[in-house]
Coordinates of C-alpha atoms in Angstrom, one line a residue:
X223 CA 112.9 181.1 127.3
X224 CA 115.5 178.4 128.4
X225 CA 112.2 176.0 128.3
X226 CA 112.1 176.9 124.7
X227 CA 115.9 176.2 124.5
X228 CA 115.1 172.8 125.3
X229 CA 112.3 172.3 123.7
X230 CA 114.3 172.8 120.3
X231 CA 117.3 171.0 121.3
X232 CA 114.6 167.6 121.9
X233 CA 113.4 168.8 118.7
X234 CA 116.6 168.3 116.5
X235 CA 117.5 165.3 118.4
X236 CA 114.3 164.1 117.4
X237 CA 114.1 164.8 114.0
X238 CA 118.2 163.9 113.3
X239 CA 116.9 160.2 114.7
X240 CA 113.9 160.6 111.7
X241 CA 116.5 161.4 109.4
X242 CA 118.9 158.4 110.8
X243 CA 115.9 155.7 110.0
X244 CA 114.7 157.5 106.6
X245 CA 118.7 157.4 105.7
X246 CA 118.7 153.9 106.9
X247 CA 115.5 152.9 104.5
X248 CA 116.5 155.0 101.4
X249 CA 120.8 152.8 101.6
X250 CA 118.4 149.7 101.9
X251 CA 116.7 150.3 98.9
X252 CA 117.8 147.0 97.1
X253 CA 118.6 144.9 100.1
X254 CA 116.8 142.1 99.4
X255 CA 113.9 141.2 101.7
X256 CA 114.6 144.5 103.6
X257 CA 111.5 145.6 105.8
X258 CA 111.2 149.6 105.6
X259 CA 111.0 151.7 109.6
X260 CA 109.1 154.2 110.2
X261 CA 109.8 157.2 113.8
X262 CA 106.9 158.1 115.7
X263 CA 107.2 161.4 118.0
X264 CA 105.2 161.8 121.3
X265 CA 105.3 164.7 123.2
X266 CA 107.1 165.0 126.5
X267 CA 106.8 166.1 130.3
X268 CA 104.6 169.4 130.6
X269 CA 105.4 171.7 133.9
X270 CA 101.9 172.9 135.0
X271 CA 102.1 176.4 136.2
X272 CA 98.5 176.3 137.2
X273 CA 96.4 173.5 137.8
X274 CA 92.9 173.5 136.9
X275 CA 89.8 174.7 139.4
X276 CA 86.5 173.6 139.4
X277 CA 83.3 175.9 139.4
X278 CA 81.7 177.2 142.5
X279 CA 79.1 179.4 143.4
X280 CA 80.5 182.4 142.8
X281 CA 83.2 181.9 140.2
X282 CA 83.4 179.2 137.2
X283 CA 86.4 176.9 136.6
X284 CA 89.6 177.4 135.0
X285 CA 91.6 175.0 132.6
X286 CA 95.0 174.3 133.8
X287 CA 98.0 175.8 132.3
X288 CA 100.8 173.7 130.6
X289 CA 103.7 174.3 128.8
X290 CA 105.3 171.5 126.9
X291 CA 109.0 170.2 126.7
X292 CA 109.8 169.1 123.5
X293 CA 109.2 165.9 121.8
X294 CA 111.1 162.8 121.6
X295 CA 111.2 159.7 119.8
X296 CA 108.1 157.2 120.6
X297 CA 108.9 154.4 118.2
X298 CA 110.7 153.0 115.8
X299 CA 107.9 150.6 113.8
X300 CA 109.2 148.2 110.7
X301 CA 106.3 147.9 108.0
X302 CA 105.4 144.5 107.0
X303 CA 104.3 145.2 103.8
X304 CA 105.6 142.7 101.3
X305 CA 108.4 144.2 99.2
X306 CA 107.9 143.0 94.7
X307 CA 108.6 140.1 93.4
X308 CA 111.8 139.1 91.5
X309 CA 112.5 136.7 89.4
X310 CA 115.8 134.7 89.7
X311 CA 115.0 131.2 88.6
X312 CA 117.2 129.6 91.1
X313 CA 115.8 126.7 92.6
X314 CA 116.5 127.5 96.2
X315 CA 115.3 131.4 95.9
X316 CA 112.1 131.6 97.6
X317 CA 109.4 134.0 98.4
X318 CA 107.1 133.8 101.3
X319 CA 103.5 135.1 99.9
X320 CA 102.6 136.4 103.6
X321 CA 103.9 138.0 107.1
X322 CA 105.4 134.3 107.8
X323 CA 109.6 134.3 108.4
X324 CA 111.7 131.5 107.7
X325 CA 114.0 130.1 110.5
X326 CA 117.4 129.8 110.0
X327 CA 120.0 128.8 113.0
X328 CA 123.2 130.3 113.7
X329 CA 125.6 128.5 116.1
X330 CA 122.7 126.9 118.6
X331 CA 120.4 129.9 118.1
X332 CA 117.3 130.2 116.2
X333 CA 116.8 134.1 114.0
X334 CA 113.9 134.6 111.5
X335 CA 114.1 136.4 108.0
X336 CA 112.3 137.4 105.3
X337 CA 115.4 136.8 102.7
X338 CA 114.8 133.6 101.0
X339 CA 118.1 133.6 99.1
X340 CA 119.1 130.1 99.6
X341 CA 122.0 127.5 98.3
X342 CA 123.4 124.4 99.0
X343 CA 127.1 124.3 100.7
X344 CA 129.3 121.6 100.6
X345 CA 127.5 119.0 102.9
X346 CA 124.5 119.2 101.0
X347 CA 122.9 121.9 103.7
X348 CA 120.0 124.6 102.8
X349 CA 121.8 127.5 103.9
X350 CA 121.7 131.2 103.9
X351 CA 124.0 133.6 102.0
X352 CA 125.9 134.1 105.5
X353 CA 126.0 129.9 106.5
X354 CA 123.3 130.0 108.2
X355 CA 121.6 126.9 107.8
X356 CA 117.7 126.9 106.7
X357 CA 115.5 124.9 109.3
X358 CA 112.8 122.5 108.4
X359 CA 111.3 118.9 108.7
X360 CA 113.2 116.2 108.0
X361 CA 111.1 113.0 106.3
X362 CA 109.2 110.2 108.2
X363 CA 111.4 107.3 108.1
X364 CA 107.9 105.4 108.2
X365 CA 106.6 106.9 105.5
X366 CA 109.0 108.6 102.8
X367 CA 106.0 110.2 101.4
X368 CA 105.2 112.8 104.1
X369 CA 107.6 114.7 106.4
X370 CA 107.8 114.4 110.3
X371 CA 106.4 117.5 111.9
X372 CA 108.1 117.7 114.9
X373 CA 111.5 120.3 116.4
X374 CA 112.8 122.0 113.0
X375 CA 116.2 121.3 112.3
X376 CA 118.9 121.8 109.5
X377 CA 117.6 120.5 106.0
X378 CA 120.3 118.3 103.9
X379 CA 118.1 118.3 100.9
X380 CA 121.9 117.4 98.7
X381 CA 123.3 115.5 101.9
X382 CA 125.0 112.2 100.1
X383 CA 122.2 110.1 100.7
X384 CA 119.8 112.1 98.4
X385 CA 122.0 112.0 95.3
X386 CA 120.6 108.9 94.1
X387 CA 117.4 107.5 94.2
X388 CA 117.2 103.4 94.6
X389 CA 116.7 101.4 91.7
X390 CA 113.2 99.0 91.5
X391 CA 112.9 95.7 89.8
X392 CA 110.3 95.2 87.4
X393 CA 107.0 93.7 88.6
X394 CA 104.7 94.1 85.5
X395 CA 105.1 93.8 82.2
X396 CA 102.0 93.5 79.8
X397 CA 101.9 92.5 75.8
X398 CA 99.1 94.2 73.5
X399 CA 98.4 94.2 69.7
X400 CA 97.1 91.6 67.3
X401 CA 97.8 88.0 66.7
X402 CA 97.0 86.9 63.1
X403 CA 96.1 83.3 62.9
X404 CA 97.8 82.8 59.7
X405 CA 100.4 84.3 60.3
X406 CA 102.6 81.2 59.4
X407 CA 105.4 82.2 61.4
X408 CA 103.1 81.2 64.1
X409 CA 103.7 77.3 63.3
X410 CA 107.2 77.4 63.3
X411 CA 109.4 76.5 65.9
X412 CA 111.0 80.1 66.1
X413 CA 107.3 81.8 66.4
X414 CA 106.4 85.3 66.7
X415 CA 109.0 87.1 68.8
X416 CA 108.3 90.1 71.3
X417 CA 110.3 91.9 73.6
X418 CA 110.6 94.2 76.7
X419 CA 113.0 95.6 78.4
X420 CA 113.1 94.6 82.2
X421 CA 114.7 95.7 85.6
X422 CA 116.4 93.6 88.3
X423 CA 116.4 94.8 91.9
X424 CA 120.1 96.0 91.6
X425 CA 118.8 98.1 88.4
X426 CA 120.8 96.3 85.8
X427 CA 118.8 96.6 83.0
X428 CA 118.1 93.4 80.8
X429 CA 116.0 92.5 77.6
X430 CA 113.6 89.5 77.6
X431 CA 112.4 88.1 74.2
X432 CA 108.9 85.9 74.4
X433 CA 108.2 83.8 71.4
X434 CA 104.5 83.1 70.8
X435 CA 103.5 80.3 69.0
X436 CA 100.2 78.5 68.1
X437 CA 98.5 74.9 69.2
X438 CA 98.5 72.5 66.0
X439 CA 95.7 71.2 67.4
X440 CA 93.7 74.2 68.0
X441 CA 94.2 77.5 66.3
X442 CA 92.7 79.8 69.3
X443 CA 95.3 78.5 71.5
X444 CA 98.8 80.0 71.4
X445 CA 101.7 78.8 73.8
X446 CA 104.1 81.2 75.1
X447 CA 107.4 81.2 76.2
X448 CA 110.8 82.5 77.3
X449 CA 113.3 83.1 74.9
X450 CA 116.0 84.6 76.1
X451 CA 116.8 87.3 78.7
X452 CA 120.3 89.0 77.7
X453 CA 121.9 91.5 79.8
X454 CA 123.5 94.6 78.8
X455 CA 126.8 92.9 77.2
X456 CA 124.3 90.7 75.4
X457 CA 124.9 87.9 77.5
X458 CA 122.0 85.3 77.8
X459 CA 121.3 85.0 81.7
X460 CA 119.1 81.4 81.0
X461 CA 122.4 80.4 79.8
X462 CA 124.8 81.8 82.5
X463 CA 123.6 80.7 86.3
X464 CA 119.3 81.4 85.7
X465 CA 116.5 80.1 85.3
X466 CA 113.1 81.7 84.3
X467 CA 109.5 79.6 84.6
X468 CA 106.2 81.0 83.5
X469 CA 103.4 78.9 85.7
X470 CA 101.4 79.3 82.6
X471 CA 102.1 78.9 78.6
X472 CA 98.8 79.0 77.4
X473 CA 96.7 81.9 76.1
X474 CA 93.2 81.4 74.8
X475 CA 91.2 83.8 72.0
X476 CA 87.5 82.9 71.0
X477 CA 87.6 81.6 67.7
X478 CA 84.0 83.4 67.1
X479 CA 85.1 86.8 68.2
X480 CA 88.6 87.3 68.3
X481 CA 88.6 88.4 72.0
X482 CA 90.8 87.5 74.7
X483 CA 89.0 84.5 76.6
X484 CA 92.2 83.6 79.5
X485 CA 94.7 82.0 80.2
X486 CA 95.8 78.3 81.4
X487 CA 91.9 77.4 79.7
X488 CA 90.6 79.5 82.4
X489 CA 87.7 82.6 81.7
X490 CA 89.0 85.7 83.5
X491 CA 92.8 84.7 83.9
X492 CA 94.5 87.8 82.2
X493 CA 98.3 87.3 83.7
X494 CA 101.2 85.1 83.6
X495 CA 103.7 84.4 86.2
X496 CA 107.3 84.6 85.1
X497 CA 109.8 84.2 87.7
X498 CA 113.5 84.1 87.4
X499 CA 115.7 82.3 90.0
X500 CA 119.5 81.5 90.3
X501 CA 120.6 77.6 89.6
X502 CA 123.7 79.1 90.4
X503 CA 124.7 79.5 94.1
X504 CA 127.0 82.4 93.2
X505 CA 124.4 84.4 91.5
X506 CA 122.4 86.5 93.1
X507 CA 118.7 86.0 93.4
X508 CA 118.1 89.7 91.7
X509 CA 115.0 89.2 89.8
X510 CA 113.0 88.9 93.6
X511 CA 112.3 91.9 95.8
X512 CA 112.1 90.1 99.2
X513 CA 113.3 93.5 101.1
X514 CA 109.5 94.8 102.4
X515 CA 109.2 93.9 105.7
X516 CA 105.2 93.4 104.9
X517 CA 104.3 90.0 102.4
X518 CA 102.2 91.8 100.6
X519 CA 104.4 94.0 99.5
X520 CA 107.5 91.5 98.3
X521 CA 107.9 90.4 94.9
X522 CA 108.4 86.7 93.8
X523 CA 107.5 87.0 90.3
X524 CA 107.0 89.5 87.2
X525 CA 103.4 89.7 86.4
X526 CA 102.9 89.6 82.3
X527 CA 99.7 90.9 81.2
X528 CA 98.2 89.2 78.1
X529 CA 94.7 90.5 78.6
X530 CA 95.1 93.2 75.9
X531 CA 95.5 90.6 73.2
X532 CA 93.4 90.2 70.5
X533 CA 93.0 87.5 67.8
X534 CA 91.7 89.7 64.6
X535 CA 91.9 89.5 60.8
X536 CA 95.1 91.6 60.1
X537 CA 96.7 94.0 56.5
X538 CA 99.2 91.6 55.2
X539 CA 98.2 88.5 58.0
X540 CA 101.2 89.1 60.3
X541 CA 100.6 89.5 63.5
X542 CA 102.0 92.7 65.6
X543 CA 102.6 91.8 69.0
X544 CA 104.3 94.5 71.6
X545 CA 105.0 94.3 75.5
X546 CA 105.7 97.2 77.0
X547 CA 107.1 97.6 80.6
X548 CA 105.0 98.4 83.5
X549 CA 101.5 97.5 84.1
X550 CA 98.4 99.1 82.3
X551 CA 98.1 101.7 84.8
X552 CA 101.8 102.6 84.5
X553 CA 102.9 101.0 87.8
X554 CA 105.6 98.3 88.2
X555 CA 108.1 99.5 85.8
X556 CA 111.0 99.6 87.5
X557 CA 114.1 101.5 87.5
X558 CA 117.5 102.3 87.3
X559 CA 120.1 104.1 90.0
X560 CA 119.1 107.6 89.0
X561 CA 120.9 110.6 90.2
X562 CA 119.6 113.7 91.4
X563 CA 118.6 116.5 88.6
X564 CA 117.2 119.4 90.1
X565 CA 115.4 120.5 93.1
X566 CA 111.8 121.2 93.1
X567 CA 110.1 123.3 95.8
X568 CA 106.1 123.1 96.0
X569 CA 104.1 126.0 97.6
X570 CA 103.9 124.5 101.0
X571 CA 108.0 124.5 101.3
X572 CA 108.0 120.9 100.5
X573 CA 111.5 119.8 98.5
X574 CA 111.6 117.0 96.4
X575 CA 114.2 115.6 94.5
X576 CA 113.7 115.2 91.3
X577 CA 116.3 112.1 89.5
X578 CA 116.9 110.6 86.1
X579 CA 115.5 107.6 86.4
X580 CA 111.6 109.5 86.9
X581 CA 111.5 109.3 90.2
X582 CA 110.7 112.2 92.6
X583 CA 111.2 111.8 96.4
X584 CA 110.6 113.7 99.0
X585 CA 113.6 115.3 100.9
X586 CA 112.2 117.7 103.6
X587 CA 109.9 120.8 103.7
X588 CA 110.5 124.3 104.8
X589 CA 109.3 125.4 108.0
X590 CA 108.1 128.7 109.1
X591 CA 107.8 130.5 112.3
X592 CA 104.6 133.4 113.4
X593 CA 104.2 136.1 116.2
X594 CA 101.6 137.2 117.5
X595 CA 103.3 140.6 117.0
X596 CA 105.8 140.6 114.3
X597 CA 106.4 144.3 114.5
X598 CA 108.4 143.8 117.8
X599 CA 110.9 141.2 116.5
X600 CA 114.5 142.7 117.3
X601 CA 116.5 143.2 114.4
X602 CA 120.5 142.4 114.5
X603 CA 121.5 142.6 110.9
X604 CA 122.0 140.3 108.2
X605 CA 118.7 140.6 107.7
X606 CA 117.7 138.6 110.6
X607 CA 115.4 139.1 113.5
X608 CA 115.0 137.2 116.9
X609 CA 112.4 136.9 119.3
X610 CA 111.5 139.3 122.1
X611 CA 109.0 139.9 125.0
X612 CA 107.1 142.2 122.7
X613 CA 106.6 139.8 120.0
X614 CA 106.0 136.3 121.4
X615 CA 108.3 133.4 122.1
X616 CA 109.2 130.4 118.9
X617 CA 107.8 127.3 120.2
X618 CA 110.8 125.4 118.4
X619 CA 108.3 123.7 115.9
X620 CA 107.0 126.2 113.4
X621 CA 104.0 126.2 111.5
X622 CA 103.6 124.5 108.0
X623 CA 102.5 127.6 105.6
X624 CA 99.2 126.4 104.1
X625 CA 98.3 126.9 107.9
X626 CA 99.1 130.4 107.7
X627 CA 96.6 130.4 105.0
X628 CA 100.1 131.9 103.0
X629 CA 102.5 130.0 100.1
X630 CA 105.8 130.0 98.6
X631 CA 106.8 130.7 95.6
X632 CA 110.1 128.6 94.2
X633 CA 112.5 131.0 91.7
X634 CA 111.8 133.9 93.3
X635 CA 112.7 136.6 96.4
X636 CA 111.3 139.3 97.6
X637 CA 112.6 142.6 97.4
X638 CA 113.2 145.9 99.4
X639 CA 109.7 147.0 100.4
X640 CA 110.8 150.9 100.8
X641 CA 109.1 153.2 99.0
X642 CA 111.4 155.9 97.3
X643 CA 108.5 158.3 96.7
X644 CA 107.4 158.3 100.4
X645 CA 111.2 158.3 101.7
X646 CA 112.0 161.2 100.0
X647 CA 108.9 163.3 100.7
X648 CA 109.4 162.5 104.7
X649 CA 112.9 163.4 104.2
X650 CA 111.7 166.9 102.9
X651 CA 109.8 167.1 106.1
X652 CA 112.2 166.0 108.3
X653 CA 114.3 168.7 106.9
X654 CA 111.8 171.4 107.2
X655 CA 111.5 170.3 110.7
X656 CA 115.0 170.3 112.0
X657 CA 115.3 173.8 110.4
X658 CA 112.1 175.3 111.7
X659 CA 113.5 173.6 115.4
X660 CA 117.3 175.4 115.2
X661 CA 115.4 178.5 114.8
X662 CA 113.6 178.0 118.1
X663 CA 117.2 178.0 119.6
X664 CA 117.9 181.4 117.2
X665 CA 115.5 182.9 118.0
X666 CA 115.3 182.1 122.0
X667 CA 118.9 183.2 122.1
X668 CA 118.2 186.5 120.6
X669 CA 115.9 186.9 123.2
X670 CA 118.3 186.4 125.8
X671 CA 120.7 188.3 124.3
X672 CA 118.2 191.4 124.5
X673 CA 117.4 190.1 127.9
X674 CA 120.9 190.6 128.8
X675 CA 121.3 193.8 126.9
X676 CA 118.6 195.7 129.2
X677 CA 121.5 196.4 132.1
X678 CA 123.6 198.6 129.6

């Protein structure tokens, strides 16, 4: 009877631990990114009061005899099911689609969580709703376009230097439409006019007017020059300290066709040199890119594009010449200082900046960390976990999430994965359980008391 005493005490303890981590799970129920736990019982020692026999020839065997001690508590598993999606359309709420944990650092030490509730403090850092700053890849300094996949550390994705994005000069510019031969503002001095707008390497922006005029002496010729290039307070540079050459001025049609034959009298010669320099020693020589460390790569000159010219009949015999920024394939535009807009987060953690001026850099990607058992991290609140025997050690580099075969999902986190249906129907059993086990102690007493009660 006292074994039975026992055995009901080990079972309430039991069962009040069930009813700790079920409690635990149900006040949890909206913590975002929480991970659900589950108690597992295993049965105790057993006291053999007779061991077991084997047969012989003149008797068969006999089992042995045990009585059991109770239960206790054999684990404690967290489920790694993923809790639903919600929306927040914050840019820095993200999701992990997977059993992947992002790593976040607090003082020198590395944790993991599932919580992707993230913002920007005052230094520009990813951090968590506690300060605890997101760890990622920082960007290659040798190539800006991909990111350096080496020991994660603190992502600055709003540090000061990735409010703005540079400026560009202009390198291409390229005209298009229809010259009309008879146009007769062709044959005077002022000409056709055109303009585009244009980009120094500073990003002051400035407006160049071309005036296109044609040969006297043969109509499929046209000459074309610089007018003018103003600045933004209207203020003509070509008068104030610059000087702009084009190395060619003539452009050549075929007088049977219409079509663009070249330029300079050459067949195949589609472009123009225009090149700006500074007569004055206090100006700067802005309308150059010389900063590239590779030749090929520096810019001495604005490439004008005159290929998509044609010489055709025309409505009304004016001619309607445009030139538009930028080379045909949209490259060589230039830019303005732009400043930073809004954050955009791809599905492999990658953040890019995205500015007012169109461009988009890269500023650093997310990494993640994965065990070989996730189920024994440690947890120690705030939602974080760290790193034990049981689950496998962080190498310090993480893993890039396409890897994991997994993605992210930007404007969204994941919620509570507990399941109120199931919590509630193990708390009924729990319940049922701790009751049925205090009657073991009821009832074991009352058989002690009439134990006791035989001496009267």
């Amino acid at each position: 009877m006292m074994r039975s005493l026992y055995s009901g005490v080990a079972g309430l303890k039991s069962h009040q631990t069930k009813m700790d981590v079920i409690g635990n799970n149900i006040s949890n129920v909206n913590t975002v990114g929480f991970k659900s736990s589950q108690v597992l019982f295993k049965d105790v020692l057993y006291q053999t009061t007779q061991s077991s026999t084997g047969a012989t020839a003149n008797s068969g065997g006999t089992n042995a005899k045990q009585i059991g001690l109770g239960t206790s508590v054999a684990t404690v598993a967290i489920s790694q099911t993923s809790g639903s999606a919600q929306s927040t359309n914050n840019p820095y709420d993200i999701m992990i689609n997977g059993s992947s944990m992002f790593i976040v650092q607090r003082g020198s030490t590395n944790y993991f969580t599932k919580v992707g509730a993230f913002k920007t403090d005052d230094a520009g850092n990813l951090v968590t709703g506690n300060g605890d700053l997101v760890m990622g890849w920082q960007v290659d300094p040798d190539n800006p376009n991909q990111v350096k996949r080496d020991t994660v550390s603190a992502l600055r994705p709003e540090q000061e230097s990735n409010k703005t994005a540079e400026p560009e000069m202009t390198s291409k510019v390229y005209m298009h439409g229809n010259i009309a031969a008879v146009d007769e503002r062709l044959q005077t001095a002022d000409g056709v006019i055109t303009t585009v707008p244009i980009y120094d390497n500073l990003g002051y922006a400035y407006t160049v007017k071309f005036k296109i005029t044609q040969d006297p002496a043969d109509p499929s010729n046209y000459t074309i020059g610089v007018d003018s290039i103003k600045d933004a307070n209207n203020v003509d540079v070509l008068q104030n300290g610059y000087d702009a050459v084009l190395d060619e001025t003539t452009v050549k049609f075929d007088p049977d066709t219409g079509n663009f034959v070249g330029v300079g009298g050459v067949d195949g010669d589609k472009s123009i040199a225009l090149t700006i320099t500074p007569n004055d020693p206090s100006k700067g020589n802005v309308f150059q890119d010389l900063s590239s460390p590779n030749d090929d790569e520096k810019v001495y000159a604005i490439d004008v594009d005159v290929s998509n010219l044609t010489m055709y009949s025309t409505k009304g015999g004016e001619c309607n010449v445009q030139t538009a920024r930028g080379g045909t394939d949209m490259t060589g535009q230039g830019r303005r200082v732009g400043s930073l807009t809004d954050v955009s987060i791809d599905t492999q953690g990658k953040i890019f900046g995205v500015y007012d001026n169109g461009v988009t850099k890269l500023l650093g990607q997310i990494a993640v960390a994965n065990f070989v058992n996730p189920a024994g991290l440690e947890a120690v609140g705030d939602s974080l976990y760290k790193e034990t025997q049981a689950s496998g050690a962080f190498d310090g580099i993480g893993t890039d999430i396409a890897n994991a075969g997994e993605t992210m999902t930007q404007g969204v986190i994941e919620m509570s994965n507990v399941d109120l249906s199931q919590e509630f129907t193990e708390m009924i059993v729990t319940q049922r359980g701790f009751q049925d086990n205090s009657r073991i102690i009821t009832v074991s007493d009352t058989l002690i008391e009439e134990l006791v009660n035989l001496k009267r």
